[in-house]
N, C-alpha and C. Protein backbone atom coordinates (compact mmCIF):
# COMPACT_ATOMS: atom_id res chain seq x y z
N SER A 1 21.65 12.53 38.95
CA SER A 1 20.26 12.30 38.60
C SER A 1 20.20 11.37 37.40
N LEU A 2 19.27 10.47 37.42
CA LEU A 2 19.06 9.58 36.30
C LEU A 2 18.19 10.28 35.27
N GLY A 3 18.48 10.03 33.98
CA GLY A 3 17.68 10.68 32.95
C GLY A 3 17.83 9.98 31.62
N THR A 4 17.35 10.64 30.61
CA THR A 4 17.36 10.11 29.25
C THR A 4 17.92 11.17 28.31
N ILE A 5 18.78 10.73 27.40
CA ILE A 5 19.30 11.63 26.38
C ILE A 5 18.62 11.26 25.07
N LYS A 6 17.99 12.24 24.44
CA LYS A 6 17.26 12.03 23.19
C LYS A 6 17.89 12.89 22.11
N GLY A 7 17.65 12.48 20.87
CA GLY A 7 18.10 13.30 19.75
C GLY A 7 17.34 14.61 19.73
N GLY A 8 18.01 15.66 19.27
CA GLY A 8 17.36 16.97 19.20
C GLY A 8 16.16 16.93 18.27
N VAL A 9 16.25 16.12 17.22
CA VAL A 9 15.15 15.95 16.27
C VAL A 9 14.89 14.46 16.13
N GLU A 10 13.69 14.04 16.41
CA GLU A 10 13.29 12.65 16.24
C GLU A 10 11.96 12.64 15.51
N PHE A 11 11.84 11.81 14.49
CA PHE A 11 10.54 11.64 13.86
C PHE A 11 10.36 10.24 13.32
N LYS A 12 9.11 9.91 13.08
CA LYS A 12 8.73 8.57 12.66
C LYS A 12 9.02 8.37 11.17
N LEU A 13 9.39 7.16 10.81
CA LEU A 13 9.64 6.79 9.42
C LEU A 13 8.55 5.84 8.95
N SER A 14 8.02 6.08 7.75
CA SER A 14 7.04 5.18 7.16
C SER A 14 7.08 5.34 5.65
N PHE A 15 6.51 4.38 4.95
CA PHE A 15 6.43 4.41 3.49
C PHE A 15 5.14 5.08 3.06
N GLU A 16 5.15 5.68 1.88
CA GLU A 16 3.95 6.30 1.32
C GLU A 16 3.08 5.28 0.59
N ILE A 17 3.65 4.11 0.29
CA ILE A 17 2.93 3.08 -0.45
C ILE A 17 3.02 1.76 0.32
N PRO A 18 2.06 0.85 0.11
CA PRO A 18 2.16 -0.46 0.75
C PRO A 18 3.14 -1.35 0.00
N GLY A 19 3.65 -2.37 0.68
CA GLY A 19 4.56 -3.31 0.03
C GLY A 19 5.16 -4.27 1.02
N VAL A 20 6.13 -5.05 0.52
CA VAL A 20 6.83 -6.05 1.33
C VAL A 20 8.29 -5.60 1.47
N ILE A 21 8.80 -5.58 2.68
CA ILE A 21 10.17 -5.16 2.95
C ILE A 21 11.14 -6.15 2.30
N SER A 22 12.04 -5.62 1.46
CA SER A 22 13.02 -6.51 0.81
C SER A 22 14.43 -6.31 1.37
N ALA A 23 14.75 -5.11 1.85
CA ALA A 23 16.10 -4.87 2.37
C ALA A 23 16.07 -3.81 3.46
N ILE A 24 16.78 -4.09 4.53
CA ILE A 24 16.99 -3.12 5.61
C ILE A 24 18.50 -2.89 5.67
N ASN A 25 18.93 -1.70 5.32
CA ASN A 25 20.36 -1.42 5.20
C ASN A 25 21.01 -0.90 6.47
N TYR A 26 20.21 -0.46 7.44
CA TYR A 26 20.75 0.05 8.70
C TYR A 26 19.95 -0.54 9.85
N ARG A 27 20.62 -0.81 10.95
CA ARG A 27 19.99 -1.35 12.14
C ARG A 27 19.94 -0.26 13.21
N GLU A 28 19.25 -0.56 14.30
CA GLU A 28 19.12 0.41 15.39
C GLU A 28 20.49 0.88 15.86
N GLY A 29 20.64 2.18 15.99
CA GLY A 29 21.88 2.76 16.49
C GLY A 29 22.94 3.01 15.43
N GLU A 30 22.76 2.50 14.21
CA GLU A 30 23.75 2.72 13.14
C GLU A 30 23.59 4.12 12.57
N ARG A 31 24.72 4.75 12.34
CA ARG A 31 24.75 6.12 11.81
C ARG A 31 24.72 6.08 10.28
N TYR A 32 24.07 7.07 9.67
CA TYR A 32 24.01 7.19 8.22
C TYR A 32 24.04 8.67 7.83
N GLU A 33 24.35 8.90 6.58
CA GLU A 33 24.42 10.26 6.05
C GLU A 33 23.08 10.63 5.39
N GLU A 34 22.88 11.90 5.16
CA GLU A 34 21.68 12.38 4.48
C GLU A 34 21.57 11.73 3.09
N GLY A 35 20.39 11.26 2.75
CA GLY A 35 20.16 10.64 1.44
C GLY A 35 20.49 9.17 1.37
N ALA A 36 20.96 8.57 2.46
CA ALA A 36 21.29 7.14 2.46
C ALA A 36 20.02 6.31 2.31
N LEU A 37 20.13 5.22 1.56
CA LEU A 37 18.99 4.30 1.37
C LEU A 37 18.85 3.46 2.64
N LEU A 38 17.79 3.70 3.39
CA LEU A 38 17.60 3.00 4.66
C LEU A 38 16.91 1.65 4.47
N ILE A 39 15.75 1.67 3.80
CA ILE A 39 14.93 0.47 3.67
C ILE A 39 14.30 0.45 2.28
N SER A 40 14.18 -0.73 1.69
CA SER A 40 13.55 -0.88 0.37
C SER A 40 12.40 -1.86 0.43
N LEU A 41 11.39 -1.58 -0.40
CA LEU A 41 10.29 -2.51 -0.60
C LEU A 41 10.60 -3.38 -1.82
N ARG A 42 9.95 -4.53 -1.91
CA ARG A 42 10.10 -5.37 -3.09
C ARG A 42 9.60 -4.59 -4.30
N GLN A 43 10.38 -4.59 -5.38
CA GLN A 43 10.08 -3.72 -6.51
C GLN A 43 9.73 -4.45 -7.80
N ASP A 44 9.69 -5.78 -7.81
CA ASP A 44 9.48 -6.49 -9.06
C ASP A 44 8.14 -6.14 -9.72
N ASP A 45 7.05 -6.06 -8.96
CA ASP A 45 5.75 -5.69 -9.53
C ASP A 45 5.77 -4.26 -10.06
N ILE A 46 6.39 -3.38 -9.32
CA ILE A 46 6.45 -1.97 -9.71
C ILE A 46 7.26 -1.83 -11.00
N LEU A 47 8.37 -2.55 -11.09
CA LEU A 47 9.20 -2.49 -12.30
C LEU A 47 8.45 -3.03 -13.52
N LEU A 48 7.67 -4.08 -13.33
CA LEU A 48 6.87 -4.62 -14.44
C LEU A 48 5.85 -3.59 -14.92
N ARG A 49 5.18 -2.93 -13.98
CA ARG A 49 4.20 -1.90 -14.37
C ARG A 49 4.89 -0.75 -15.08
N LEU A 50 6.08 -0.38 -14.61
CA LEU A 50 6.82 0.71 -15.24
C LEU A 50 7.23 0.33 -16.66
N LYS A 51 7.76 -0.88 -16.84
CA LYS A 51 8.16 -1.31 -18.18
C LYS A 51 6.96 -1.40 -19.12
N ARG A 52 5.83 -1.86 -18.59
CA ARG A 52 4.62 -1.94 -19.42
C ARG A 52 4.18 -0.55 -19.84
N SER A 53 4.19 0.41 -18.91
CA SER A 53 3.77 1.77 -19.26
C SER A 53 4.76 2.43 -20.23
N GLN A 54 6.06 2.10 -20.11
CA GLN A 54 7.04 2.62 -21.06
C GLN A 54 6.77 2.05 -22.46
N ALA A 55 6.45 0.77 -22.53
CA ALA A 55 6.14 0.15 -23.82
C ALA A 55 4.86 0.75 -24.42
N GLU A 56 3.85 0.98 -23.58
CA GLU A 56 2.61 1.59 -24.06
C GLU A 56 2.86 3.01 -24.57
N GLN A 57 3.74 3.73 -23.89
CA GLN A 57 4.07 5.08 -24.33
C GLN A 57 4.76 5.04 -25.70
N GLN A 58 5.71 4.12 -25.86
CA GLN A 58 6.41 3.99 -27.15
C GLN A 58 5.43 3.61 -28.26
N LYS A 59 4.50 2.73 -27.93
CA LYS A 59 3.48 2.31 -28.89
C LYS A 59 2.62 3.51 -29.30
N SER A 60 2.21 4.32 -28.33
CA SER A 60 1.37 5.48 -28.65
C SER A 60 2.15 6.53 -29.43
N LEU A 61 3.45 6.68 -29.15
CA LEU A 61 4.28 7.61 -29.92
C LEU A 61 4.40 7.17 -31.37
N ALA A 62 4.56 5.87 -31.58
CA ALA A 62 4.64 5.33 -32.94
C ALA A 62 3.32 5.53 -33.68
N ALA A 63 2.21 5.27 -33.00
CA ALA A 63 0.89 5.45 -33.62
C ALA A 63 0.66 6.92 -33.95
N LEU A 64 1.10 7.81 -33.07
CA LEU A 64 0.96 9.25 -33.32
C LEU A 64 1.76 9.67 -34.54
N ALA A 65 2.98 9.16 -34.67
CA ALA A 65 3.81 9.50 -35.83
C ALA A 65 3.14 9.05 -37.12
N ILE A 66 2.53 7.87 -37.11
CA ILE A 66 1.83 7.36 -38.31
C ILE A 66 0.65 8.26 -38.67
N VAL A 67 -0.13 8.65 -37.66
CA VAL A 67 -1.30 9.49 -37.91
C VAL A 67 -0.88 10.89 -38.36
N GLU A 68 0.21 11.41 -37.83
CA GLU A 68 0.69 12.73 -38.27
C GLU A 68 1.13 12.69 -39.73
N GLU A 69 1.76 11.60 -40.14
CA GLU A 69 2.13 11.44 -41.55
C GLU A 69 0.88 11.36 -42.42
N LYS A 70 -0.11 10.64 -41.93
CA LYS A 70 -1.38 10.51 -42.65
C LYS A 70 -2.03 11.88 -42.82
N LEU A 71 -1.95 12.73 -41.79
CA LEU A 71 -2.51 14.08 -41.85
C LEU A 71 -1.80 14.91 -42.92
N LYS A 72 -0.47 14.81 -42.96
CA LYS A 72 0.27 15.56 -43.98
C LYS A 72 -0.17 15.15 -45.38
N GLU A 73 -0.33 13.84 -45.59
CA GLU A 73 -0.78 13.34 -46.89
C GLU A 73 -2.18 13.84 -47.22
N HIS A 74 -3.07 13.81 -46.22
CA HIS A 74 -4.45 14.24 -46.45
C HIS A 74 -4.52 15.75 -46.69
N GLU A 75 -3.65 16.54 -46.05
CA GLU A 75 -3.63 17.99 -46.31
C GLU A 75 -3.23 18.26 -47.76
N LYS A 76 -2.25 17.51 -48.27
CA LYS A 76 -1.85 17.66 -49.67
C LYS A 76 -3.00 17.27 -50.60
N LEU A 77 -3.67 16.17 -50.28
CA LEU A 77 -4.81 15.72 -51.09
C LEU A 77 -5.94 16.75 -51.06
N PHE A 78 -6.16 17.37 -49.90
CA PHE A 78 -7.21 18.37 -49.77
C PHE A 78 -6.88 19.61 -50.60
N GLN A 79 -5.60 20.01 -50.60
CA GLN A 79 -5.18 21.20 -51.36
C GLN A 79 -5.41 21.03 -52.86
N ILE A 80 -5.27 19.82 -53.35
CA ILE A 80 -5.50 19.61 -54.79
C ILE A 80 -6.95 19.22 -55.08
N GLY A 81 -7.76 19.16 -54.03
CA GLY A 81 -9.19 18.90 -54.21
C GLY A 81 -9.56 17.44 -54.34
N ALA A 82 -8.67 16.55 -53.92
CA ALA A 82 -8.93 15.11 -54.07
C ALA A 82 -9.81 14.54 -52.97
N ILE A 83 -9.90 15.22 -51.80
CA ILE A 83 -10.72 14.72 -50.69
C ILE A 83 -11.54 15.87 -50.11
N PRO A 84 -12.67 15.57 -49.51
CA PRO A 84 -13.49 16.63 -48.90
C PRO A 84 -12.92 17.05 -47.55
N VAL A 85 -13.36 18.21 -47.06
CA VAL A 85 -12.89 18.74 -45.78
C VAL A 85 -13.25 17.80 -44.62
N SER A 86 -14.37 17.10 -44.72
CA SER A 86 -14.77 16.20 -43.63
C SER A 86 -13.75 15.07 -43.44
N THR A 87 -13.17 14.58 -44.51
CA THR A 87 -12.15 13.53 -44.41
C THR A 87 -10.90 14.08 -43.73
N LEU A 88 -10.53 15.32 -44.09
CA LEU A 88 -9.36 15.96 -43.47
C LEU A 88 -9.60 16.18 -41.98
N GLU A 89 -10.79 16.63 -41.63
CA GLU A 89 -11.12 16.87 -40.22
C GLU A 89 -11.08 15.58 -39.42
N LYS A 90 -11.54 14.50 -40.03
CA LYS A 90 -11.52 13.19 -39.35
C LYS A 90 -10.09 12.79 -39.01
N VAL A 91 -9.16 13.02 -39.94
CA VAL A 91 -7.75 12.69 -39.69
C VAL A 91 -7.17 13.61 -38.62
N ARG A 92 -7.58 14.88 -38.61
CA ARG A 92 -7.12 15.81 -37.56
C ARG A 92 -7.57 15.33 -36.18
N HIS A 93 -8.79 14.82 -36.11
CA HIS A 93 -9.28 14.27 -34.84
C HIS A 93 -8.49 13.03 -34.43
N GLU A 94 -8.09 12.23 -35.40
CA GLU A 94 -7.25 11.07 -35.10
C GLU A 94 -5.90 11.51 -34.53
N VAL A 95 -5.35 12.60 -35.06
CA VAL A 95 -4.09 13.13 -34.54
C VAL A 95 -4.28 13.61 -33.10
N ASP A 96 -5.38 14.34 -32.86
CA ASP A 96 -5.66 14.80 -31.49
C ASP A 96 -5.79 13.62 -30.54
N GLN A 97 -6.51 12.59 -30.97
CA GLN A 97 -6.67 11.40 -30.14
C GLN A 97 -5.32 10.76 -29.85
N GLY A 98 -4.46 10.68 -30.85
CA GLY A 98 -3.13 10.11 -30.67
C GLY A 98 -2.30 10.92 -29.68
N ARG A 99 -2.42 12.24 -29.74
CA ARG A 99 -1.69 13.10 -28.78
C ARG A 99 -2.20 12.88 -27.36
N TYR A 100 -3.52 12.78 -27.20
CA TYR A 100 -4.08 12.55 -25.87
C TYR A 100 -3.66 11.19 -25.31
N GLU A 101 -3.66 10.19 -26.17
CA GLU A 101 -3.23 8.86 -25.72
C GLU A 101 -1.76 8.87 -25.32
N THR A 102 -0.94 9.57 -26.10
CA THR A 102 0.49 9.67 -25.78
C THR A 102 0.69 10.39 -24.45
N GLU A 103 -0.06 11.46 -24.24
CA GLU A 103 0.04 12.19 -22.97
C GLU A 103 -0.40 11.31 -21.80
N ALA A 104 -1.49 10.56 -21.99
CA ALA A 104 -1.97 9.67 -20.93
C ALA A 104 -0.92 8.60 -20.60
N MET A 105 -0.29 8.04 -21.62
CA MET A 105 0.74 7.01 -21.39
C MET A 105 1.96 7.61 -20.71
N THR A 106 2.32 8.84 -21.07
CA THR A 106 3.45 9.52 -20.43
C THR A 106 3.15 9.75 -18.95
N LEU A 107 1.93 10.19 -18.66
CA LEU A 107 1.55 10.41 -17.26
C LEU A 107 1.53 9.11 -16.47
N GLU A 108 1.06 8.04 -17.08
CA GLU A 108 1.06 6.74 -16.40
C GLU A 108 2.48 6.28 -16.11
N MET A 109 3.38 6.51 -17.08
CA MET A 109 4.77 6.13 -16.88
C MET A 109 5.39 6.95 -15.73
N LYS A 110 5.10 8.25 -15.70
CA LYS A 110 5.62 9.10 -14.61
C LYS A 110 5.05 8.68 -13.26
N ALA A 111 3.80 8.28 -13.24
CA ALA A 111 3.19 7.80 -11.99
C ALA A 111 3.88 6.54 -11.51
N ASN A 112 4.18 5.62 -12.43
CA ASN A 112 4.89 4.39 -12.05
C ASN A 112 6.32 4.69 -11.60
N GLU A 113 6.97 5.67 -12.22
CA GLU A 113 8.31 6.08 -11.76
C GLU A 113 8.24 6.64 -10.35
N ALA A 114 7.20 7.41 -10.06
CA ALA A 114 7.03 7.96 -8.71
C ALA A 114 6.80 6.86 -7.69
N ILE A 115 6.01 5.86 -8.06
CA ILE A 115 5.77 4.72 -7.15
C ILE A 115 7.07 3.97 -6.90
N LEU A 116 7.88 3.80 -7.96
CA LEU A 116 9.17 3.13 -7.80
C LEU A 116 10.05 3.91 -6.83
N GLU A 117 10.07 5.22 -6.96
CA GLU A 117 10.88 6.05 -6.06
C GLU A 117 10.37 5.94 -4.62
N LYS A 118 9.06 5.85 -4.45
CA LYS A 118 8.48 5.75 -3.11
C LYS A 118 8.69 4.38 -2.48
N SER A 119 9.19 3.41 -3.25
CA SER A 119 9.44 2.08 -2.70
C SER A 119 10.78 2.02 -1.98
N ASN A 120 11.50 3.13 -1.99
CA ASN A 120 12.76 3.24 -1.25
C ASN A 120 12.60 4.33 -0.19
N LEU A 121 13.10 4.06 0.99
CA LEU A 121 13.04 5.03 2.08
C LEU A 121 14.44 5.57 2.31
N TYR A 122 14.62 6.86 2.03
CA TYR A 122 15.92 7.51 2.16
C TYR A 122 15.96 8.34 3.44
N SER A 123 17.16 8.53 3.98
CA SER A 123 17.28 9.33 5.19
C SER A 123 17.10 10.80 4.86
N PRO A 124 16.31 11.49 5.66
CA PRO A 124 16.06 12.90 5.42
C PRO A 124 17.24 13.79 5.81
N SER A 125 18.06 13.31 6.71
CA SER A 125 19.25 14.05 7.15
C SER A 125 20.21 13.06 7.81
N THR A 126 21.37 13.52 8.17
CA THR A 126 22.33 12.67 8.87
C THR A 126 21.74 12.29 10.23
N GLY A 127 21.89 11.04 10.60
CA GLY A 127 21.35 10.61 11.88
C GLY A 127 21.55 9.12 12.10
N THR A 128 20.70 8.57 12.97
CA THR A 128 20.74 7.14 13.27
C THR A 128 19.30 6.62 13.34
N ILE A 129 19.17 5.30 13.23
CA ILE A 129 17.87 4.66 13.45
C ILE A 129 17.73 4.50 14.96
N GLY A 130 16.74 5.16 15.51
CA GLY A 130 16.53 5.07 16.95
C GLY A 130 15.79 3.81 17.33
N GLU A 131 14.82 3.45 16.54
CA GLU A 131 14.01 2.26 16.81
C GLU A 131 13.58 1.70 15.46
N LEU A 132 13.66 0.39 15.31
CA LEU A 132 13.27 -0.27 14.07
C LEU A 132 12.16 -1.27 14.40
N ASN A 133 11.00 -1.14 13.73
CA ASN A 133 9.84 -1.93 14.09
C ASN A 133 9.47 -2.99 13.06
N ILE A 134 10.32 -3.23 12.07
CA ILE A 134 9.97 -4.17 10.99
C ILE A 134 11.12 -5.13 10.73
N GLU A 135 10.80 -6.19 10.00
CA GLU A 135 11.81 -7.17 9.58
C GLU A 135 11.65 -7.41 8.08
N GLU A 136 12.71 -7.93 7.45
CA GLU A 136 12.64 -8.25 6.03
C GLU A 136 11.55 -9.28 5.79
N GLY A 137 10.79 -9.11 4.70
CA GLY A 137 9.70 -10.01 4.37
C GLY A 137 8.36 -9.60 4.94
N GLU A 138 8.36 -8.63 5.83
CA GLU A 138 7.13 -8.16 6.45
C GLU A 138 6.37 -7.23 5.50
N THR A 139 5.05 -7.33 5.51
CA THR A 139 4.21 -6.45 4.71
C THR A 139 3.91 -5.19 5.50
N VAL A 140 4.06 -4.04 4.82
CA VAL A 140 3.79 -2.75 5.47
C VAL A 140 2.76 -1.97 4.66
N THR A 141 2.08 -1.06 5.32
CA THR A 141 1.16 -0.14 4.67
C THR A 141 1.63 1.28 4.97
N GLN A 142 0.84 2.25 4.51
CA GLN A 142 1.19 3.64 4.78
C GLN A 142 1.10 3.95 6.28
N ASN A 143 0.31 3.20 7.01
CA ASN A 143 0.13 3.43 8.44
C ASN A 143 1.14 2.70 9.31
N THR A 144 1.98 1.87 8.71
CA THR A 144 2.95 1.10 9.48
C THR A 144 4.11 1.99 9.88
N LEU A 145 4.38 2.05 11.18
CA LEU A 145 5.55 2.78 11.68
C LEU A 145 6.76 1.89 11.47
N VAL A 146 7.62 2.28 10.55
CA VAL A 146 8.79 1.48 10.20
C VAL A 146 9.88 1.63 11.25
N GLY A 147 10.10 2.84 11.69
CA GLY A 147 11.14 3.10 12.67
C GLY A 147 11.17 4.58 13.03
N THR A 148 12.26 4.97 13.68
CA THR A 148 12.42 6.35 14.11
C THR A 148 13.76 6.87 13.64
N HIS A 149 13.75 8.05 13.04
CA HIS A 149 14.98 8.75 12.65
C HIS A 149 15.37 9.66 13.80
N VAL A 150 16.64 9.58 14.22
CA VAL A 150 17.14 10.41 15.31
C VAL A 150 18.32 11.21 14.80
N SER A 151 18.20 12.52 14.87
CA SER A 151 19.31 13.40 14.53
C SER A 151 20.08 13.68 15.80
N THR A 152 21.37 13.35 15.79
CA THR A 152 22.17 13.50 17.02
C THR A 152 23.12 14.69 16.96
N ASP A 153 22.91 15.60 16.01
CA ASP A 153 23.74 16.81 15.98
C ASP A 153 23.55 17.62 17.26
N ARG A 154 22.31 17.66 17.71
CA ARG A 154 21.98 18.27 19.00
C ARG A 154 21.21 17.24 19.79
N VAL A 155 21.41 17.20 21.07
CA VAL A 155 20.68 16.25 21.91
C VAL A 155 19.99 17.00 23.04
N VAL A 156 18.98 16.35 23.60
CA VAL A 156 18.23 16.90 24.72
C VAL A 156 18.34 15.90 25.87
N ALA A 157 18.70 16.41 27.02
CA ALA A 157 18.77 15.57 28.22
C ALA A 157 17.52 15.82 29.05
N GLU A 158 16.81 14.73 29.37
CA GLU A 158 15.62 14.83 30.20
C GLU A 158 15.86 14.07 31.49
N PHE A 159 15.64 14.75 32.60
CA PHE A 159 15.77 14.07 33.89
C PHE A 159 14.82 14.74 34.87
N GLY A 160 14.45 13.98 35.85
CA GLY A 160 13.49 14.48 36.83
C GLY A 160 14.16 15.07 38.05
N ILE A 161 13.52 16.07 38.58
CA ILE A 161 14.01 16.71 39.81
C ILE A 161 12.83 16.76 40.78
N THR A 162 13.11 16.37 42.01
CA THR A 162 12.04 16.42 43.00
C THR A 162 11.79 17.88 43.39
N GLU A 163 10.61 18.11 43.91
CA GLU A 163 10.20 19.48 44.24
C GLU A 163 11.10 20.11 45.30
N ARG A 164 11.59 19.34 46.22
CA ARG A 164 12.41 19.93 47.30
C ARG A 164 13.82 20.27 46.81
N GLU A 165 14.26 19.69 45.64
CA GLU A 165 15.58 20.01 45.09
C GLU A 165 15.54 21.12 44.05
N ILE A 166 14.39 21.58 43.69
CA ILE A 166 14.26 22.55 42.61
C ILE A 166 14.98 23.86 42.92
N ASN A 167 15.04 24.25 44.18
CA ASN A 167 15.72 25.50 44.54
C ASN A 167 17.24 25.36 44.53
N LYS A 168 17.76 24.14 44.37
CA LYS A 168 19.20 23.90 44.31
C LYS A 168 19.78 24.02 42.91
N ILE A 169 18.90 24.15 41.91
CA ILE A 169 19.41 24.25 40.53
C ILE A 169 19.11 25.64 39.97
N SER A 170 19.94 26.02 38.98
CA SER A 170 19.70 27.30 38.30
C SER A 170 20.05 27.16 36.84
N LEU A 171 19.61 28.10 36.05
CA LEU A 171 19.82 28.09 34.62
C LEU A 171 21.31 28.13 34.33
N GLY A 172 21.78 27.27 33.44
CA GLY A 172 23.19 27.24 33.05
C GLY A 172 24.03 26.21 33.80
N GLN A 173 23.48 25.57 34.81
CA GLN A 173 24.25 24.56 35.56
C GLN A 173 24.51 23.37 34.69
């Protein structure tokens, strides 16, 4: 009987972010191990955004350190009665603002790191590329089907049997 042998597990591969394909490391039918880098998107824009957010975070950390020092000085001045409580409170608010800005910059940096990680498509398990639908230089979106991952640890054989031959087969043959 003629039929088709399929991987026991097959699923579609796609990116979570849009971009331009920069490298395809495996072709149809090539075997790879779990965690192998299959396909990469161009990362230069993402790296620039990440470096900018890292610089902004460092800048906000430096500004926070300056404001915290200013607070310490103002607390000493307040203790000896040299400044009113309103001036001290204003500096405390500046420290809070600096902390919020630092947290925002840290979150932006982590978001850019996540985008960088999503620009690489890694294999979910050992297998092969069953079908590849893209080429290097092509633009993809989240809806673009990049290819198919096929796990060949177990396979399924599909073949047709005519109705008049069905009584000739049994379970386990």
